[in-house]
CSV table of C-alpha atoms in Angstrom, one decimal:
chain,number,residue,atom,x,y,z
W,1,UNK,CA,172.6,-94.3,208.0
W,2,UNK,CA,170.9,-91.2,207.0
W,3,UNK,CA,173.4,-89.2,208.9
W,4,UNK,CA,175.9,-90.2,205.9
W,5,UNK,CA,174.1,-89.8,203.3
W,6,UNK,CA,176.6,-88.5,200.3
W,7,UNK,CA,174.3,-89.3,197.7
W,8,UNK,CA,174.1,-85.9,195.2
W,9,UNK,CA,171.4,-83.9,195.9
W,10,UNK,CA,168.0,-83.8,193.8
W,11,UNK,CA,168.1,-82.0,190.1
W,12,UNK,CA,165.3,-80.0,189.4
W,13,UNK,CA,163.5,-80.6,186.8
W,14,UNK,CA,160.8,-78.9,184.4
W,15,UNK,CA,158.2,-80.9,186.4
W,16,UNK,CA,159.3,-79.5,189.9
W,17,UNK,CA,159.2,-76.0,188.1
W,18,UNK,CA,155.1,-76.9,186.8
W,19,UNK,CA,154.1,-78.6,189.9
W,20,UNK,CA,155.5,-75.0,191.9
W,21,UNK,CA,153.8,-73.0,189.6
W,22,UNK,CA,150.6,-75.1,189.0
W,23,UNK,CA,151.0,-75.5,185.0
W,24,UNK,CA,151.5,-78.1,183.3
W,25,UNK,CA,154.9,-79.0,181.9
W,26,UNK,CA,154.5,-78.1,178.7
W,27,UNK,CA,153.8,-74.7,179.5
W,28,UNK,CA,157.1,-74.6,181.7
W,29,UNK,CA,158.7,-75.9,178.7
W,30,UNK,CA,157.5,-73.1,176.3
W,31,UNK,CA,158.6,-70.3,178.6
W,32,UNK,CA,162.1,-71.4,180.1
W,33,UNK,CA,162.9,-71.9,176.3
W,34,UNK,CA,161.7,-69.1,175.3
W,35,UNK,CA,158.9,-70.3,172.9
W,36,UNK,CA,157.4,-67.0,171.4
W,37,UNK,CA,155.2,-68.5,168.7
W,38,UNK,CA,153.3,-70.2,171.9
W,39,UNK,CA,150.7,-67.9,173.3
W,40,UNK,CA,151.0,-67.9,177.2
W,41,UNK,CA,149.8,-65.2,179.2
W,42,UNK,CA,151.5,-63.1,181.1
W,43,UNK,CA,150.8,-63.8,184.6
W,44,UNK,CA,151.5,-67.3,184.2
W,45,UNK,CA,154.6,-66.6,182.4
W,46,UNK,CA,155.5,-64.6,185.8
W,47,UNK,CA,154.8,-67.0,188.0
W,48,UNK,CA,156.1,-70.0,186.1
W,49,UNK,CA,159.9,-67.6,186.1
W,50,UNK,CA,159.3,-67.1,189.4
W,51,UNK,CA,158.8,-70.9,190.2
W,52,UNK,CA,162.2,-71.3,188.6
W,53,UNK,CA,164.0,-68.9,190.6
W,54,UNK,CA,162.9,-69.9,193.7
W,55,UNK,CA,163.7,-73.7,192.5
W,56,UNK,CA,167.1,-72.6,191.5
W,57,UNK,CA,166.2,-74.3,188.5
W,58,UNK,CA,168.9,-75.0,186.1
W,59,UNK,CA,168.4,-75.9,182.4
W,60,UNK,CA,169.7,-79.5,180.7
W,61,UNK,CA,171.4,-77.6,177.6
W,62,UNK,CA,172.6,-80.7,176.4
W,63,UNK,CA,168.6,-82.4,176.4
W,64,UNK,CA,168.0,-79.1,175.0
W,65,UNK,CA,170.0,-79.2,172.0
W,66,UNK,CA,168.7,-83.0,171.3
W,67,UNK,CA,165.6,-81.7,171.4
W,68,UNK,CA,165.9,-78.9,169.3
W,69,UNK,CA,168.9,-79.3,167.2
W,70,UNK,CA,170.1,-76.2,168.1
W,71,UNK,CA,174.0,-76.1,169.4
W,72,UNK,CA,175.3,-74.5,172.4
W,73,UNK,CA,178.7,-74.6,171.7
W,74,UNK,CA,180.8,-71.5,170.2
W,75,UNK,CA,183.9,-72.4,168.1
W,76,UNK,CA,186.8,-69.5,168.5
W,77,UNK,CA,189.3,-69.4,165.9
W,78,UNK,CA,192.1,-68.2,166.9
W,79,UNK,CA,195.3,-66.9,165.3
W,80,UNK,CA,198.2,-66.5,167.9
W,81,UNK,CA,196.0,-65.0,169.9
W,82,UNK,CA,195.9,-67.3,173.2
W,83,UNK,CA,200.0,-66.7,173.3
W,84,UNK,CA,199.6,-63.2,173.4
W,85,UNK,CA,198.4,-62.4,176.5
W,86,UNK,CA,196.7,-58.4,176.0
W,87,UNK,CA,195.2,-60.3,172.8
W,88,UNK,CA,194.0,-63.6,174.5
W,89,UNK,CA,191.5,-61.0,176.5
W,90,UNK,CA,189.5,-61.7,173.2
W,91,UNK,CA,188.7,-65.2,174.3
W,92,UNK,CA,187.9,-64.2,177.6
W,93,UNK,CA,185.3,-62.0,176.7
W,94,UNK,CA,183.9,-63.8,174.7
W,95,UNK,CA,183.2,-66.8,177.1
W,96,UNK,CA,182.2,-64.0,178.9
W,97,UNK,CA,178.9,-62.9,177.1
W,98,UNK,CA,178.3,-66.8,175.7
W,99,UNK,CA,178.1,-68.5,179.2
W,100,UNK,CA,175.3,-66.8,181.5
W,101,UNK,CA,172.9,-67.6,178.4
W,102,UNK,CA,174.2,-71.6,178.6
W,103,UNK,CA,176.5,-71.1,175.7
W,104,UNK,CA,180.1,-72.7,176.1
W,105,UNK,CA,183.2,-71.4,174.2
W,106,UNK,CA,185.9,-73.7,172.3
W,107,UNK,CA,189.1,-72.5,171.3
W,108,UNK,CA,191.0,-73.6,167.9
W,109,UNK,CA,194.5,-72.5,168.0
W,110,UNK,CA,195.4,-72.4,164.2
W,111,UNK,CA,198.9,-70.8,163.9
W,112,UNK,CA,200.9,-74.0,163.6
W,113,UNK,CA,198.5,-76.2,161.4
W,114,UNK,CA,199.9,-76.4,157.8
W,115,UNK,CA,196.1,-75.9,156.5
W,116,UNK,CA,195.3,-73.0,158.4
W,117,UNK,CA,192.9,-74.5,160.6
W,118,UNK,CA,190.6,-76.0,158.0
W,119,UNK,CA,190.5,-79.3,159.3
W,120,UNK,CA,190.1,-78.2,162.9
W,121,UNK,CA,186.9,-75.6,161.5
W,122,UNK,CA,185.4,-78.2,159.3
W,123,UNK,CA,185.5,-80.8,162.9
W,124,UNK,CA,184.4,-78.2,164.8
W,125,UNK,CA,181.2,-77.9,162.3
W,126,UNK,CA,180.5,-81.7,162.2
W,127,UNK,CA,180.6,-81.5,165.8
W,128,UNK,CA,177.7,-78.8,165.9
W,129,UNK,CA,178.5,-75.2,166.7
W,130,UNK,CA,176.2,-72.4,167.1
W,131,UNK,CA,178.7,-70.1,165.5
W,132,UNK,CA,182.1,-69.4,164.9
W,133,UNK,CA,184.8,-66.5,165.9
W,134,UNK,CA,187.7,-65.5,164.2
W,135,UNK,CA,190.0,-63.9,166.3
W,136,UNK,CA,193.8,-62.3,165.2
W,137,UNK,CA,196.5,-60.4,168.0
W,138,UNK,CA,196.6,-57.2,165.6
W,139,UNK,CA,193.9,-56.1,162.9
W,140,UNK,CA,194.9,-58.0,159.5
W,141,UNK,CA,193.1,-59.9,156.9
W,142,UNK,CA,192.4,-63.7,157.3
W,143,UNK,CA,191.6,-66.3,155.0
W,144,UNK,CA,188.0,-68.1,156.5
W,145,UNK,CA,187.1,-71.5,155.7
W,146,UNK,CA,183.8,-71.8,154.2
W,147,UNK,CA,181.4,-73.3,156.3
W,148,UNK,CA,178.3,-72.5,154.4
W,149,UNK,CA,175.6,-69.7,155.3
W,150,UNK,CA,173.9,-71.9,158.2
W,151,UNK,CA,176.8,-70.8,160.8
W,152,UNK,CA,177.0,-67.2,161.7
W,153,UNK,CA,180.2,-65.8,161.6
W,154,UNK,CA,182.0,-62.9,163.7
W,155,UNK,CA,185.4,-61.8,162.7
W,156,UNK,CA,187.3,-60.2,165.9
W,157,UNK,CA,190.7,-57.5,165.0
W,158,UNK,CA,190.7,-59.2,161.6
W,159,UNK,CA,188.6,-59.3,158.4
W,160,UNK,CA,188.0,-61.8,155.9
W,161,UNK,CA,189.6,-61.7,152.3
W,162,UNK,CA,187.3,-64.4,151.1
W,163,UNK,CA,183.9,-63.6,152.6
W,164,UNK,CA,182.0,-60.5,151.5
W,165,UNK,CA,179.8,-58.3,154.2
W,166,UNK,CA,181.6,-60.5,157.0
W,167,UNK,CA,180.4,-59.3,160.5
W,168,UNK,CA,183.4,-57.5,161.9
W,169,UNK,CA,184.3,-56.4,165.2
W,170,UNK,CA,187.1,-54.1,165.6
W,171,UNK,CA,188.8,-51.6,167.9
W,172,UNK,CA,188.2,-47.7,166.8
W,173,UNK,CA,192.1,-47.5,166.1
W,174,UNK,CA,190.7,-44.1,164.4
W,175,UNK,CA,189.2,-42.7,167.6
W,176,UNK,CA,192.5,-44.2,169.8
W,177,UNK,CA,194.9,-42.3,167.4
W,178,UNK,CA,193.1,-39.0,167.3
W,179,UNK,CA,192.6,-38.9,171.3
W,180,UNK,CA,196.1,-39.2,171.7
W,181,UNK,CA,197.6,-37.0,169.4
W,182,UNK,CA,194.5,-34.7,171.0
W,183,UNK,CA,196.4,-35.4,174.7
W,184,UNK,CA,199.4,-34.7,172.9
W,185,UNK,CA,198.3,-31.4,171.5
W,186,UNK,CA,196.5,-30.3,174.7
W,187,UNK,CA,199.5,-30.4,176.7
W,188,UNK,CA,201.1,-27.5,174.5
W,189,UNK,CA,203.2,-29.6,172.0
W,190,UNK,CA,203.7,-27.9,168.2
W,191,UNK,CA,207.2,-29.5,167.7
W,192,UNK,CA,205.5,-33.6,167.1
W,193,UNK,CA,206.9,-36.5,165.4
W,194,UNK,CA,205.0,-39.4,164.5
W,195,UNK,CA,206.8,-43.0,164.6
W,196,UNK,CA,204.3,-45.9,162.6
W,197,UNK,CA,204.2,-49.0,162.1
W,198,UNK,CA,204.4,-50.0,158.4
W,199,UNK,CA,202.6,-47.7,155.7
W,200,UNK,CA,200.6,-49.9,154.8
W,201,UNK,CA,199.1,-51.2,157.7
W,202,UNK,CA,195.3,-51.0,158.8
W,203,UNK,CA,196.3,-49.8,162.5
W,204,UNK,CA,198.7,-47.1,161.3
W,205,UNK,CA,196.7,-45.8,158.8
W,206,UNK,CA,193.7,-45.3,160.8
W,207,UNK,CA,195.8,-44.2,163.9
W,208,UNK,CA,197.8,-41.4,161.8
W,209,UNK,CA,194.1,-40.9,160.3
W,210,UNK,CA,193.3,-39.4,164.0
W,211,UNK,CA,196.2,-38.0,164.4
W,212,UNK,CA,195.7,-35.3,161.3
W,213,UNK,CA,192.4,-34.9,162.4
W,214,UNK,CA,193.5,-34.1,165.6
W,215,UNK,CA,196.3,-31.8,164.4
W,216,UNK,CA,193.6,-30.2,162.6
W,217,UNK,CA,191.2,-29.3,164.8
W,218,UNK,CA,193.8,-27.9,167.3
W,219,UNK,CA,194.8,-25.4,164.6
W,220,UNK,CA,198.0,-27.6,163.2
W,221,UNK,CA,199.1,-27.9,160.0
W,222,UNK,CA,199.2,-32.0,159.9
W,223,UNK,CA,201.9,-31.4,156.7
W,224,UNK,CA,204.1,-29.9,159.6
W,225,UNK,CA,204.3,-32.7,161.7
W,226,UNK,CA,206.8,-35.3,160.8
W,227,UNK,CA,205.8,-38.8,160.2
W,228,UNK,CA,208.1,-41.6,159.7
W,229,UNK,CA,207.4,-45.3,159.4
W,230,UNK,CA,208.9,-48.6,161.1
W,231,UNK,CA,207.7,-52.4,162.1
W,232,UNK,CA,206.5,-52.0,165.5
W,233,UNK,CA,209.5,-53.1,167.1
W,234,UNK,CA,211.6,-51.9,169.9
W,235,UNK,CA,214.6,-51.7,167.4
W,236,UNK,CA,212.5,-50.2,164.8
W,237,UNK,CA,211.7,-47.3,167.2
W,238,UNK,CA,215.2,-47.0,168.4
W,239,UNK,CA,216.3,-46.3,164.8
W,240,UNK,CA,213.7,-43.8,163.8
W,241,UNK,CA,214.3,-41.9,167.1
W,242,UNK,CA,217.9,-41.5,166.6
W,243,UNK,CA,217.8,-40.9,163.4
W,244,UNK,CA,215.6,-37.8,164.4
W,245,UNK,CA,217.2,-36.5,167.2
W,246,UNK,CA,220.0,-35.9,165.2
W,247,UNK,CA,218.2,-33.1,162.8
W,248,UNK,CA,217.0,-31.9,166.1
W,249,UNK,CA,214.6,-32.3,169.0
W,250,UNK,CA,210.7,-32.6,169.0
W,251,UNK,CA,208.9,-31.7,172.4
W,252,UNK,CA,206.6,-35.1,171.8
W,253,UNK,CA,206.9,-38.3,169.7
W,254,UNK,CA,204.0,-40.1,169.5
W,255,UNK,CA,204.7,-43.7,168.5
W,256,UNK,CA,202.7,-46.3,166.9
W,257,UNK,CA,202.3,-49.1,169.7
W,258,UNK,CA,204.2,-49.2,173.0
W,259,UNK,CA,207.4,-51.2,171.8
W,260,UNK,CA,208.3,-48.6,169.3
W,261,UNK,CA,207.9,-46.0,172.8
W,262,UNK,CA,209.9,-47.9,174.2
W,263,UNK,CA,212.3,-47.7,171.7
W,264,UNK,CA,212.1,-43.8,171.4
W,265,UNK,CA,212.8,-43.5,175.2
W,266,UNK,CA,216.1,-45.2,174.7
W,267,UNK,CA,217.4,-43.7,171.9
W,268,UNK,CA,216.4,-40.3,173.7
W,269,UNK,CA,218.0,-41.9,177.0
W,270,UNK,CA,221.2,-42.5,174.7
W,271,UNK,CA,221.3,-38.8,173.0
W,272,UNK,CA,221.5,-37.4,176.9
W,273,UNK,CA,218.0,-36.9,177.0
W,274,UNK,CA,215.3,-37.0,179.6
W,275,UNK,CA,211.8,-37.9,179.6
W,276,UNK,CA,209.4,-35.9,179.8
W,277,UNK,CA,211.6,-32.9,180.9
W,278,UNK,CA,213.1,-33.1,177.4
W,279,UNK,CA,210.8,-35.1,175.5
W,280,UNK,CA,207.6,-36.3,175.7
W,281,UNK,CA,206.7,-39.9,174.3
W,282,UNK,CA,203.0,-41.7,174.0
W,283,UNK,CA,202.3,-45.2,172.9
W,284,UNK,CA,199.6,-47.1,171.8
W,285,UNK,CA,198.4,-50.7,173.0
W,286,UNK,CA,198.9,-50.2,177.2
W,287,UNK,CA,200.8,-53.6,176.2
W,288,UNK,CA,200.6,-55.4,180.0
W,289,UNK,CA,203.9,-55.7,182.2
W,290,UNK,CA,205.2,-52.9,179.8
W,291,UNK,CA,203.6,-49.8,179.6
W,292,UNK,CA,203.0,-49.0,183.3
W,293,UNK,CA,206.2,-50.5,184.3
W,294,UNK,CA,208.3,-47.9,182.1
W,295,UNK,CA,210.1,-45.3,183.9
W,296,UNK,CA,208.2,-43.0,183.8
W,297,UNK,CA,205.2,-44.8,183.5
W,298,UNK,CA,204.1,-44.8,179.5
W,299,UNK,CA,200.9,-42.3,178.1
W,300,UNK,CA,199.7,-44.8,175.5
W,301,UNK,CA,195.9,-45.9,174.1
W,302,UNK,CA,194.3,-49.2,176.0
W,303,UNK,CA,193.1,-51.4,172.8
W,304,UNK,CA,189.4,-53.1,174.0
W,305,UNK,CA,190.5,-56.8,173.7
W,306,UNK,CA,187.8,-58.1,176.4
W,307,UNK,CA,185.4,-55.5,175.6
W,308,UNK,CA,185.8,-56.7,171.8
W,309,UNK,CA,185.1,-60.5,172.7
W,310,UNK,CA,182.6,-59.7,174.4
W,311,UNK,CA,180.4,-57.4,172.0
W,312,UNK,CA,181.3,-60.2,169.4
W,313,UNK,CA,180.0,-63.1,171.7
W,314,UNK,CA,177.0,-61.1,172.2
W,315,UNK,CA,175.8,-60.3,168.6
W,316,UNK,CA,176.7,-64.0,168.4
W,317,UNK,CA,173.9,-65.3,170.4
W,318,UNK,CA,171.4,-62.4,169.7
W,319,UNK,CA,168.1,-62.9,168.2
W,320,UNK,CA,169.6,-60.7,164.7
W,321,UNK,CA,171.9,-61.8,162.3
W,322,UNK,CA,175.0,-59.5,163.0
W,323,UNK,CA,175.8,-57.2,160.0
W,324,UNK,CA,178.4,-55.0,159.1
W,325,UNK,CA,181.5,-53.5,161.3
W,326,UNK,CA,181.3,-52.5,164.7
W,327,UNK,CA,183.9,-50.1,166.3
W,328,UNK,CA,184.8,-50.9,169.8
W,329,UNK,CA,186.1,-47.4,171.8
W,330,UNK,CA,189.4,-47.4,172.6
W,331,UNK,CA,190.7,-45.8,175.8
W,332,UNK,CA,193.6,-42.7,176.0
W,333,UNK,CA,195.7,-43.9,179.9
W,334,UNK,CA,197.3,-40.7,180.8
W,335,UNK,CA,200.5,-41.2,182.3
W,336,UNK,CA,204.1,-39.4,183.2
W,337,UNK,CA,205.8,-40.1,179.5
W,338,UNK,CA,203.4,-37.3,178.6
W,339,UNK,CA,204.0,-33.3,180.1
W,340,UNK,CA,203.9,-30.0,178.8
W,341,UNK,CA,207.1,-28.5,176.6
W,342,UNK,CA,209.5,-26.5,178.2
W,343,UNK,CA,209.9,-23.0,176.8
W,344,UNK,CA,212.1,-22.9,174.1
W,345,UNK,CA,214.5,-20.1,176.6
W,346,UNK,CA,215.0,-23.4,178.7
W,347,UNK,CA,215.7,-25.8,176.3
C-alpha cells in the first residue's frame, strides 16, 4: 500500500543536478568536483551550484575517490592525547575543519604499542589517507614514521626529531606567558616569583621567555624576579612554594601550568596564608574541572587545543602544501587568584 511505503527515499544524483540545471553531466561533474583545468563559464557554473542546493544534493565521496584516487580519509596520530581530555580537543577540531569539505578523521592511539605506532601508520597508509596528524598532550619532540613525501604531514603541540621543515602547529606559549606575567604586572605586583616546569622544557622556556619580556616592558628588572624550576606537578609546586615562603613573601607567584598553582595555594594555605589577600597565584593551561573550580577561582592562560586542530585540519585539506610553524594565540582568563598587593603598611 502506498500509504506504507518505508522504502528510503530517492538519492540525488549528478544527473538530477544536470537535468535541473540543463547541462549535461559532465559539466555537473567538472564543477561539484571542482575541475579548474575545465573551462566552464560562469553563469553555468551558477546555475549548475544552484541546481545542487536546491536538490540538496550530496556527493558519493567514496565513488569519488575510485574515480579519482584521491583519499578522503585523515589519519590522526595520537600520543596520549584522547585520555587527556583539555588535549583530546585537538581531535575535535580537527574533525571539525576535515568534515564539511567530505573529509573523515581516524584516530591511532599510539601510547601503548611497543613500536610506537609504526605498524598502525604504515596500515593506515595502505589503506589510503589524504594525510596524516601527529598530535602530543604537551609540546615535545616525536619520532614520525616515514611515510614518504606523497602524504602531507601536520605535526600538532609536537615536532618531529626525524623530519626536517615538518609543518608544525603550535600554541604561542610565548604570547600566553608574556600576557600573564603582563596581568600580573598590571595589577601592581613588583615582589613576583616564577614556579616552571623543568629547565629544559619547550613550554617553560618560551613561557618565562614572555614573562622577561613582560617584566621588561613594565619597567622590571627580569634578574629581580625569582625563578625556580619543578615538574609540573601538584607536589612539585607545593615544594617550591614552601620552600619560598619561608625566605619571605611574594605579592604574586606565577606558576608554570595550573597543577603547580594549585600547589602554590596549598603551601600558602599551609604557611597561614590567604589568597589573593596575601598572595596572588596565576596558572597556565585553564586545565578543565580544575582551574575554575579552585577557591578562588584560578587566573591562568587557556591553551588553543580545538582552535589548534582545527587550523591543522584546515592547512591539511587546503589547495597549498603547508610550510613551516604556525603559532596558535593563546588566551589570558582573568580570574579571583589574581588582585592587586596590599600595601606593604598592611602586610
Amino acid at each position: 500500500m502506498a500509504g506504507n511505503d518505508n522504502r528510503a527515499p530517492k538519492r540525488v544524483t549528478m544527473k538530477d543536478v544536470a537535468k535541473r540545471a540543463g547541462v549535461s553531466q559532465p559539466t555537473v561533474s567538472f564543477v561539484l568536483n571542482d575541475r579548474r583545468d575545465i573551462s566552464v563559464a560562469p553563469e553555468t557554473r551558477a546555475r549548475i551550484l544552484q541546481a545542487a542546493k536546491e536538490l540538496r544534493f550530496q556527493p558519493n565521496r567514496a565513488a569519488q575517490s575510485l574515480r579519482s584516487n584521491r583519499p578522503f580519509t585523515i589519519g590522526v596520530i595520537a600520543d596520549r592525547v584522547v585520555s587527556q581530555p583539555y588535549a583530546g580537543q585537538i581531535v575535535l577540531g580537527v574533525q571539525q575543519a576535515v568534515q564539511p569539505a567530505g573529509y573523515v578523521s581516524f584516530v591511532v592511539e599510539i601510547s601503548e604499542t611497543p613500536d610506537n605506532g609504526k605498524a598502525a601508520v604504515e596500515n593506515l597508509v595502505r589503506q589510503g589517507v589524504a594525510g596524516l596528524v601527529y598530535a602530543a598532550p604537551g609540546p615535545e619532540p616525536v619520532k614520525a614514521v616515514d611515510v614518504g613525501e606523497d602524504i602531507r604531514t601536520i605535526f600538532v603541540n609536537c615536532w618531529p626529531e626525524n623530519v626536517p621543515d615538518a609543518a608544525l602547529v603550535l600554541a604561542d606559549e610565548y604570547q600566553g606567558g608574556r600576557d600573564a606575567a603582563a596581568a600580573t604586572f598590571a595589577a601592581g605586583h613588583r615582589d613576583v616569583v616564577f614556579l616552571g616546569g623543568p629547565a629544559s622544557d619547550y613550554a617553560c622556556q618560551e613561557r618565562e621567555r614572555g614573562l622577561v619580556d613582560a617584566a621588561t616592558e613594565a619597567g622590571i628588572d627580569p634578574a629581580s624576579i625569582r625563578r625556580e624550576y619543578g615538574t609540573y606537578h601538584v607536589s612539585s609546586g607545593y615544594d617550591l612554594a614552601a620552600r619560598i615562603l619561608q625566605d619571605g613573601t611574594p605579592t604574586a607567584i606565577v606558576c608554570g601550568n595550573d597543577r603547580m598553582a594549585v600547589g602554590a595555594l596549598l603551601a600558602s594555605h599551609a604557611a597561614g596564608l590567604e589568597c589573593p589577600r596575601d598572595v596572588s597565584i596565576v596558572g597556565f593551561d585553564d586545565q578543565p574541572e580544575l582551574a575554575a573550580e579552585l577557591h578562588p577561582p584560578l587566573a591562568t592562560v587557556a591553551l588553543p587545543h580545538l582552535q589548534m586542530g582545527m587550523t591543522a585540519g584546515s592547512l591539511l585539506i587546503a589547495d597549498d602544501e603547508p610550510q613551516g610553524r604556525t603559532l596558535v594565540p593563546c588566551q589570558y582568563i582573568d580570574r579571583a587568584s589574581l588582585a592587586a598587593p596590599r600595601t606593604a603598611s598592611a602586610r
